[in-house]
């Protein structure tokens, strides 16, 4: 069974540009999460989808970040326009309703804004 | 304000000995706790979890202990192996705010097991 997959694995963009990160959750998982880790700090929650609906987006830093999950399958996280402080690793995770609070992470998308 | 804290950024242990990683939390509404292991350039991998109704959960070489009164949990690895060298994240969740099951993570402890 395929795990959570993320694309791209690495991205270097200039300040002011746009980047779109994609996440494909484990098949059948209704819950999809985006997390971010800035260098050396804790992994921080961004938002949570249940199927195509945003259950909780309290962790989104500002309105430059837009997440979508059309159709309740894969999700995208767009940063527009990117700022230097957006650099970090963006993790996607998914979980099924029956697995308690255990969620499974992808390998992350490393974003560097220069 | 961080709700989950791992105060030791790093830990070195001799192969075969016990590794003890500690984690403290501040929110009494947390009722589920997890440990994730992370290798460089990879995503966190689920290791072991514990519900607040238990005080111990064991899985092979890994045991998690929960002390609710102290708001403290620890991960014991015994015997430690070189392949256990990684960053270990403590995480907690509970039915708080909107009821979302998002996880609150600590900053991680880098474990190095010396052969």
PDB file of C-alpha atoms in Angstrom:
ATOM      1  CA  UNK A   1       0.000   0.000   0.000  1.00  0.00           C
ATOM      2  CA  UNK A   2       1.376   3.409  -0.966  1.00  0.00           C
ATOM      3  CA  UNK A   3       2.050   5.871   1.815  1.00  0.00           C
ATOM      4  CA  UNK A   4       1.476   9.600   1.833  1.00  0.00           C
ATOM      5  CA  UNK A   5       3.252  11.113  -1.151  1.00  0.00           C
ATOM      6  CA  UNK A   6       4.251  14.718  -1.585  1.00  0.00           C
ATOM      7  CA  UNK A   7       5.447  16.719  -4.558  1.00  0.00           C
ATOM      8  CA  UNK A   8       7.807  18.445  -5.093  1.00  0.00           C
ATOM      9  CA  UNK A   9      10.327  17.105  -2.620  1.00  0.00           C
ATOM     10  CA  UNK A  10      12.402  20.273  -2.897  1.00  0.00           C
ATOM     11  CA  UNK A  11      11.615  23.714  -4.245  1.00  0.00           C
ATOM     12  CA  UNK A  12      13.710  26.888  -4.377  1.00  0.00           C
ATOM     13  CA  UNK A  13      11.842  30.035  -5.355  1.00  0.00           C
ATOM     14  CA  UNK A  14      12.395  33.756  -5.184  1.00  0.00           C
ATOM     15  CA  UNK A  15      10.555  35.989  -2.789  1.00  0.00           C
ATOM     16  CA  UNK A  16       7.285  37.091  -4.350  1.00  0.00           C
ATOM     17  CA  UNK A  17       6.849  33.992  -6.482  1.00  0.00           C
ATOM     18  CA  UNK A  18       4.158  31.352  -6.102  1.00  0.00           C
ATOM     19  CA  UNK A  19       4.623  27.726  -5.132  1.00  0.00           C
ATOM     20  CA  UNK A  20       2.065  24.955  -5.046  1.00  0.00           C
ATOM     21  CA  UNK A  21       2.691  21.838  -2.999  1.00  0.00           C
ATOM     22  CA  UNK A  22       0.736  18.665  -3.592  1.00  0.00           C
ATOM     23  CA  UNK A  23      -0.157  15.832  -1.254  1.00  0.00           C
ATOM     24  CA  UNK A  24      -1.673  12.463  -2.066  1.00  0.00           C
ATOM     25  CA  UNK A  25      -2.908  10.817   1.129  1.00  0.00           C
ATOM     26  CA  UNK A  26      -3.088   7.116   1.823  1.00  0.00           C
ATOM     27  CA  UNK A  27      -5.988   5.693  -0.151  1.00  0.00           C
ATOM     28  CA  UNK A  28      -9.209   5.717   1.844  1.00  0.00           C
ATOM     29  CA  UNK A  29      -8.046   8.213   4.464  1.00  0.00           C
ATOM     30  CA  UNK A  30     -10.675  10.902   4.966  1.00  0.00           C
ATOM     31  CA  UNK A  31      -8.464  13.018   7.209  1.00  0.00           C
ATOM     32  CA  UNK A  32      -5.677  15.036   5.647  1.00  0.00           C
ATOM     33  CA  UNK A  33      -3.408  17.414   7.516  1.00  0.00           C
ATOM     34  CA  UNK A  34      -0.774  19.953   6.600  1.00  0.00           C
ATOM     35  CA  UNK A  35       2.045  20.674   9.032  1.00  0.00           C
ATOM     36  CA  UNK A  36       5.143  22.836   8.769  1.00  0.00           C
ATOM     37  CA  UNK A  37       8.536  22.733  10.410  1.00  0.00           C
ATOM     38  CA  UNK A  38      10.688  25.813  10.301  1.00  0.00           C
ATOM     39  CA  UNK A  39      14.414  25.176  10.859  1.00  0.00           C
ATOM     40  CA  UNK A  40      15.071  23.589  14.261  1.00  0.00           C
ATOM     41  CA  UNK A  41      11.626  24.302  15.645  1.00  0.00           C
ATOM     42  CA  UNK A  42       8.640  22.113  16.413  1.00  0.00           C
ATOM     43  CA  UNK A  43       6.371  20.687  13.761  1.00  0.00           C
ATOM     44  CA  UNK A  44       3.341  22.979  13.678  1.00  0.00           C
ATOM     45  CA  UNK A  45      -0.182  22.252  12.588  1.00  0.00           C
ATOM     46  CA  UNK A  46      -1.515  24.267   9.654  1.00  0.00           C
ATOM     47  CA  UNK A  47      -4.881  22.779   8.800  1.00  0.00           C
ATOM     48  CA  UNK A  48      -7.052  19.701   8.712  1.00  0.00           C
ATOM     49  CA  UNK A  49      -9.402  18.437   6.017  1.00  0.00           C
ATOM     50  CA  UNK A  50     -12.119  15.865   6.502  1.00  0.00           C
ATOM     51  CA  UNK A  51     -12.796  14.724   2.974  1.00  0.00           C
ATOM     52  CA  UNK A  52     -13.125  17.963   1.007  1.00  0.00           C
ATOM     53  CA  UNK A  53     -14.124  20.152   3.957  1.00  0.00           C
ATOM     54  CA  UNK A  54     -11.771  22.247   6.062  1.00  0.00           C
ATOM     55  CA  UNK A  55     -12.291  21.000   9.613  1.00  0.00           C
ATOM     56  CA  UNK A  56      -9.752  23.304  11.202  1.00  0.00           C
ATOM     57  CA  UNK A  57      -7.519  25.903   9.580  1.00  0.00           C
ATOM     58  CA  UNK A  58      -6.495  27.695  12.746  1.00  0.00           C
ATOM     59  CA  UNK A  59      -2.812  27.083  12.090  1.00  0.00           C
ATOM     60  CA  UNK A  60      -2.627  28.805   8.724  1.00  0.00           C
ATOM     61  CA  UNK A  61      -0.170  31.700   9.138  1.00  0.00           C
ATOM     62  CA  UNK A  62      -1.933  34.280   6.940  1.00  0.00           C
ATOM     63  CA  UNK A  63      -3.961  34.707   3.775  1.00  0.00           C
ATOM     64  CA  UNK A  64      -0.948  34.077   1.546  1.00  0.00           C
ATOM     65  CA  UNK A  65      -1.554  30.396   2.205  1.00  0.00           C
ATOM     66  CA  UNK A  66      -4.403  28.609   0.449  1.00  0.00           C
ATOM     67  CA  UNK A  67      -5.178  24.916   0.815  1.00  0.00           C
ATOM     68  CA  UNK A  68      -7.657  22.954  -1.226  1.00  0.00           C
ATOM     69  CA  UNK A  69      -8.837  19.384  -1.388  1.00  0.00           C
ATOM     70  CA  UNK A  70     -11.270  19.243  -4.257  1.00  0.00           C
ATOM     71  CA  UNK A  71     -13.064  15.911  -4.465  1.00  0.00           C
ATOM     72  CA  UNK A  72     -11.710  14.817  -1.127  1.00  0.00           C
ATOM     73  CA  UNK A  73      -8.656  13.053  -2.549  1.00  0.00           C
ATOM     74  CA  UNK A  74      -5.370  14.879  -3.060  1.00  0.00           C
ATOM     75  CA  UNK A  75      -4.698  18.301  -1.579  1.00  0.00           C
ATOM     76  CA  UNK A  76      -2.713  21.323  -2.658  1.00  0.00           C
ATOM     77  CA  UNK A  77      -1.148  24.047  -0.558  1.00  0.00           C
ATOM     78  CA  UNK A  78      -0.373  27.255  -2.418  1.00  0.00           C
ATOM     79  CA  UNK A  79       1.824  30.015  -1.088  1.00  0.00           C
ATOM     80  CA  UNK A  80       1.347  33.297  -2.940  1.00  0.00           C
ATOM     81  CA  UNK A  81       3.362  35.472  -2.782  1.00  0.00           C
ATOM     82  CA  UNK A  82       6.105  33.603  -0.953  1.00  0.00           C
ATOM     83  CA  UNK A  83       8.138  35.374   1.726  1.00  0.00           C
ATOM     84  CA  UNK A  84      11.514  34.466   3.215  1.00  0.00           C
ATOM     85  CA  UNK A  85       9.947  33.273   6.480  1.00  0.00           C
ATOM     86  CA  UNK A  86       7.893  30.698   4.591  1.00  0.00           C
ATOM     87  CA  UNK A  87      11.014  28.582   4.155  1.00  0.00           C
ATOM     88  CA  UNK A  88      10.770  25.228   5.878  1.00  0.00           C
ATOM     89  CA  UNK A  89       9.543  21.700   5.450  1.00  0.00           C
ATOM     90  CA  UNK A  90       5.863  21.229   4.710  1.00  0.00           C
ATOM     91  CA  UNK A  91       4.557  17.853   5.818  1.00  0.00           C
ATOM     92  CA  UNK A  92       1.317  16.312   4.761  1.00  0.00           C
ATOM     93  CA  UNK A  93      -0.255  13.577   6.855  1.00  0.00           C
ATOM     94  CA  UNK A  94      -3.349  11.456   6.604  1.00  0.00           C
ATOM     95  CA  UNK A  95      -5.387   9.255   8.863  1.00  0.00           C
ATOM     96  CA  UNK A  96      -8.547   7.221   8.798  1.00  0.00           C
ATOM     97  CA  UNK A  97     -11.437   7.912  11.113  1.00  0.00           C
ATOM     98  CA  UNK A  98     -10.988   4.578  12.806  1.00  0.00           C
ATOM     99  CA  UNK A  99      -7.282   4.884  13.607  1.00  0.00           C
ATOM    100  CA  UNK A 100      -7.710   7.082  16.615  1.00  0.00           C
ATOM    101  CA  UNK A 101      -5.404  10.041  16.499  1.00  0.00           C
ATOM    102  CA  UNK A 102      -2.577   8.257  14.715  1.00  0.00           C
ATOM    103  CA  UNK A 103      -1.657   9.942  11.485  1.00  0.00           C
ATOM    104  CA  UNK A 104       0.931   8.990   8.899  1.00  0.00           C
ATOM    105  CA  UNK A 105       3.284  11.514   7.385  1.00  0.00           C
ATOM    106  CA  UNK A 106       4.732  12.016   3.957  1.00  0.00           C
ATOM    107  CA  UNK A 107       8.401  12.760   3.435  1.00  0.00           C
ATOM    108  CA  UNK A 108       7.787  16.467   3.258  1.00  0.00           C
ATOM    109  CA  UNK A 109       8.257  19.215   0.717  1.00  0.00           C
ATOM    110  CA  UNK A 110      11.320  21.333   1.421  1.00  0.00           C
ATOM    111  CA  UNK A 111      10.687  24.954   0.479  1.00  0.00           C
ATOM    112  CA  UNK A 112      13.447  27.534   0.304  1.00  0.00           C
ATOM    113  CA  UNK A 113      12.507  31.116  -0.451  1.00  0.00           C
ATOM    114  CA  UNK A 114      15.463  33.283  -1.469  1.00  0.00           C
TER     115      UNK A 114
ATOM    116  CA  UNK B   1       3.203  29.199  23.713  1.00  0.00           C
ATOM    117  CA  UNK B   2       4.392  25.633  23.313  1.00  0.00           C
ATOM    118  CA  UNK B   3       2.073  23.049  24.806  1.00  0.00           C
ATOM    119  CA  UNK B   4       4.420  20.108  24.309  1.00  0.00           C
ATOM    120  CA  UNK B   5       8.030  20.408  25.384  1.00  0.00           C
ATOM    121  CA  UNK B   6      11.084  18.273  24.892  1.00  0.00           C
ATOM    122  CA  UNK B   7      13.760  19.950  26.931  1.00  0.00           C
ATOM    123  CA  UNK B   8      16.661  17.801  25.812  1.00  0.00           C
ATOM    124  CA  UNK B   9      17.676  18.616  22.242  1.00  0.00           C
ATOM    125  CA  UNK B  10      20.069  15.682  22.093  1.00  0.00           C
ATOM    126  CA  UNK B  11      20.958  12.417  23.809  1.00  0.00           C
ATOM    127  CA  UNK B  12      23.835   9.992  23.299  1.00  0.00           C
ATOM    128  CA  UNK B  13      23.652   6.410  24.470  1.00  0.00           C
ATOM    129  CA  UNK B  14      25.916   3.390  24.145  1.00  0.00           C
ATOM    130  CA  UNK B  15      24.625   0.513  22.052  1.00  0.00           C
ATOM    131  CA  UNK B  16      22.840  -2.056  24.204  1.00  0.00           C
ATOM    132  CA  UNK B  17      21.987   0.416  26.970  1.00  0.00           C
ATOM    133  CA  UNK B  18      18.634   2.052  27.663  1.00  0.00           C
ATOM    134  CA  UNK B  19      17.605   5.299  25.974  1.00  0.00           C
ATOM    135  CA  UNK B  20      15.105   7.457  27.854  1.00  0.00           C
ATOM    136  CA  UNK B  21      13.503  10.368  26.046  1.00  0.00           C
ATOM    137  CA  UNK B  22      11.332  12.764  27.997  1.00  0.00           C
ATOM    138  CA  UNK B  23       8.387  14.956  27.141  1.00  0.00           C
ATOM    139  CA  UNK B  24       6.238  17.369  29.155  1.00  0.00           C
ATOM    140  CA  UNK B  25       2.915  18.925  28.269  1.00  0.00           C
ATOM    141  CA  UNK B  26       0.859  21.745  29.700  1.00  0.00           C
ATOM    142  CA  UNK B  27      -2.667  21.177  28.397  1.00  0.00           C
ATOM    143  CA  UNK B  28      -4.697  18.904  30.677  1.00  0.00           C
ATOM    144  CA  UNK B  29      -7.195  18.332  27.840  1.00  0.00           C
ATOM    145  CA  UNK B  30      -4.709  16.213  25.921  1.00  0.00           C
ATOM    146  CA  UNK B  31      -5.790  12.588  26.027  1.00  0.00           C
ATOM    147  CA  UNK B  32      -3.666  10.865  23.418  1.00  0.00           C
ATOM    148  CA  UNK B  33       0.083  10.889  23.084  1.00  0.00           C
ATOM    149  CA  UNK B  34       2.364   9.664  20.344  1.00  0.00           C
ATOM    150  CA  UNK B  35       6.027   9.303  19.579  1.00  0.00           C
ATOM    151  CA  UNK B  36       7.347   9.764  16.058  1.00  0.00           C
ATOM    152  CA  UNK B  37      10.820   8.977  14.782  1.00  0.00           C
ATOM    153  CA  UNK B  38      12.370  11.022  12.015  1.00  0.00           C
ATOM    154  CA  UNK B  39      15.411  10.251   9.895  1.00  0.00           C
ATOM    155  CA  UNK B  40      17.087  13.043   7.887  1.00  0.00           C
ATOM    156  CA  UNK B  41      15.228  14.009   4.706  1.00  0.00           C
ATOM    157  CA  UNK B  42      12.273  11.797   5.633  1.00  0.00           C
ATOM    158  CA  UNK B  43       8.895  12.461   7.179  1.00  0.00           C
ATOM    159  CA  UNK B  44       8.111  11.524  10.791  1.00  0.00           C
ATOM    160  CA  UNK B  45       7.283   7.845  11.222  1.00  0.00           C
ATOM    161  CA  UNK B  46       4.770   6.746  13.827  1.00  0.00           C
ATOM    162  CA  UNK B  47       6.433   4.714  16.552  1.00  0.00           C
ATOM    163  CA  UNK B  48       4.142   4.163  19.524  1.00  0.00           C
ATOM    164  CA  UNK B  49       1.184   5.806  21.222  1.00  0.00           C
ATOM    165  CA  UNK B  50      -0.654   5.830  24.528  1.00  0.00           C
ATOM    166  CA  UNK B  51      -4.115   6.851  25.586  1.00  0.00           C
ATOM    167  CA  UNK B  52      -4.647   8.802  28.789  1.00  0.00           C
ATOM    168  CA  UNK B  53      -6.548   5.867  30.292  1.00  0.00           C
ATOM    169  CA  UNK B  54      -3.280   3.921  30.452  1.00  0.00           C
ATOM    170  CA  UNK B  55       0.035   4.617  32.131  1.00  0.00           C
ATOM    171  CA  UNK B  56       2.187   2.261  30.084  1.00  0.00           C
ATOM    172  CA  UNK B  57       2.257   0.840  26.585  1.00  0.00           C
ATOM    173  CA  UNK B  58       4.895  -1.556  25.342  1.00  0.00           C
ATOM    174  CA  UNK B  59       5.808  -2.609  21.814  1.00  0.00           C
ATOM    175  CA  UNK B  60       8.934  -4.686  21.487  1.00  0.00           C
ATOM    176  CA  UNK B  61      11.956  -2.647  22.516  1.00  0.00           C
ATOM    177  CA  UNK B  62       9.838   0.506  22.901  1.00  0.00           C
ATOM    178  CA  UNK B  63       7.824   1.418  25.989  1.00  0.00           C
ATOM    179  CA  UNK B  64       5.983   4.655  26.620  1.00  0.00           C
ATOM    180  CA  UNK B  65       5.133   5.715  30.161  1.00  0.00           C
ATOM    181  CA  UNK B  66       2.538   8.349  30.991  1.00  0.00           C
ATOM    182  CA  UNK B  67       2.327  10.238  34.276  1.00  0.00           C
ATOM    183  CA  UNK B  68      -0.833  12.307  34.023  1.00  0.00           C
ATOM    184  CA  UNK B  69      -0.463  14.040  37.371  1.00  0.00           C
ATOM    185  CA  UNK B  70       2.961  15.299  36.351  1.00  0.00           C
ATOM    186  CA  UNK B  71       1.910  15.875  32.726  1.00  0.00           C
ATOM    187  CA  UNK B  72       4.947  13.919  31.698  1.00  0.00           C
ATOM    188  CA  UNK B  73       5.649  11.052  29.354  1.00  0.00           C
ATOM    189  CA  UNK B  74       8.766   9.190  28.451  1.00  0.00           C
ATOM    190  CA  UNK B  75       9.908   6.782  25.771  1.00  0.00           C
ATOM    191  CA  UNK B  76      12.225   3.952  26.774  1.00  0.00           C
ATOM    192  CA  UNK B  77      14.210   2.069  24.162  1.00  0.00           C
ATOM    193  CA  UNK B  78      15.978  -1.023  25.386  1.00  0.00           C
ATOM    194  CA  UNK B  79      18.323  -2.276  24.210  1.00  0.00           C
ATOM    195  CA  UNK B  80      19.315   0.689  22.063  1.00  0.00           C
ATOM    196  CA  UNK B  81      20.654  -0.046  18.592  1.00  0.00           C
ATOM    197  CA  UNK B  82      22.625   2.142  16.162  1.00  0.00           C
ATOM    198  CA  UNK B  83      19.629   2.114  13.795  1.00  0.00           C
ATOM    199  CA  UNK B  84      17.627   3.906  16.472  1.00  0.00           C
ATOM    200  CA  UNK B  85      19.701   7.037  15.881  1.00  0.00           C
ATOM    201  CA  UNK B  86      17.172   9.642  14.718  1.00  0.00           C
ATOM    202  CA  UNK B  87      15.177  12.627  15.934  1.00  0.00           C
ATOM    203  CA  UNK B  88      12.280  11.637  18.178  1.00  0.00           C
ATOM    204  CA  UNK B  89       9.205  13.842  18.385  1.00  0.00           C
ATOM    205  CA  UNK B  90       6.648  13.697  21.135  1.00  0.00           C
ATOM    206  CA  UNK B  91       3.108  14.679  20.095  1.00  0.00           C
ATOM    207  CA  UNK B  92      -0.209  15.132  21.871  1.00  0.00           C
ATOM    208  CA  UNK B  93      -3.808  15.625  20.886  1.00  0.00           C
ATOM    209  CA  UNK B  94      -7.213  15.912  22.424  1.00  0.00           C
ATOM    210  CA  UNK B  95     -10.707  17.125  21.878  1.00  0.00           C
ATOM    211  CA  UNK B  96      -9.925  20.770  22.244  1.00  0.00           C
ATOM    212  CA  UNK B  97     -11.199  23.893  20.537  1.00  0.00           C
ATOM    213  CA  UNK B  98     -13.147  22.790  17.497  1.00  0.00           C
ATOM    214  CA  UNK B  99     -12.605  19.131  18.261  1.00  0.00           C
ATOM    215  CA  UNK B 100     -10.015  18.724  15.551  1.00  0.00           C
ATOM    216  CA  UNK B 101      -7.578  15.949  16.202  1.00  0.00           C
ATOM    217  CA  UNK B 102      -4.548  17.874  15.164  1.00  0.00           C
ATOM    218  CA  UNK B 103      -1.314  17.068  16.894  1.00  0.00           C
ATOM    219  CA  UNK B 104       0.863  19.368  18.961  1.00  0.00           C
ATOM    220  CA  UNK B 105       4.525  18.480  18.631  1.00  0.00           C
ATOM    221  CA  UNK B 106       7.592  19.022  20.730  1.00  0.00           C
ATOM    222  CA  UNK B 107      10.812  20.328  19.175  1.00  0.00           C
ATOM    223  CA  UNK B 108      12.369  16.869  19.060  1.00  0.00           C
ATOM    224  CA  UNK B 109      15.299  15.080  20.699  1.00  0.00           C
ATOM    225  CA  UNK B 110      18.154  13.842  18.549  1.00  0.00           C
ATOM    226  CA  UNK B 111      19.199  10.382  19.751  1.00  0.00           C
ATOM    227  CA  UNK B 112      22.616   9.049  18.838  1.00  0.00           C
ATOM    228  CA  UNK B 113      23.350   5.433  19.650  1.00  0.00           C
ATOM    229  CA  UNK B 114      27.074   4.826  19.723  1.00  0.00           C
ATOM    230  CA  UNK B 115      28.208   1.393  18.499  1.00  0.00           C
TER     231      UNK B 115
END
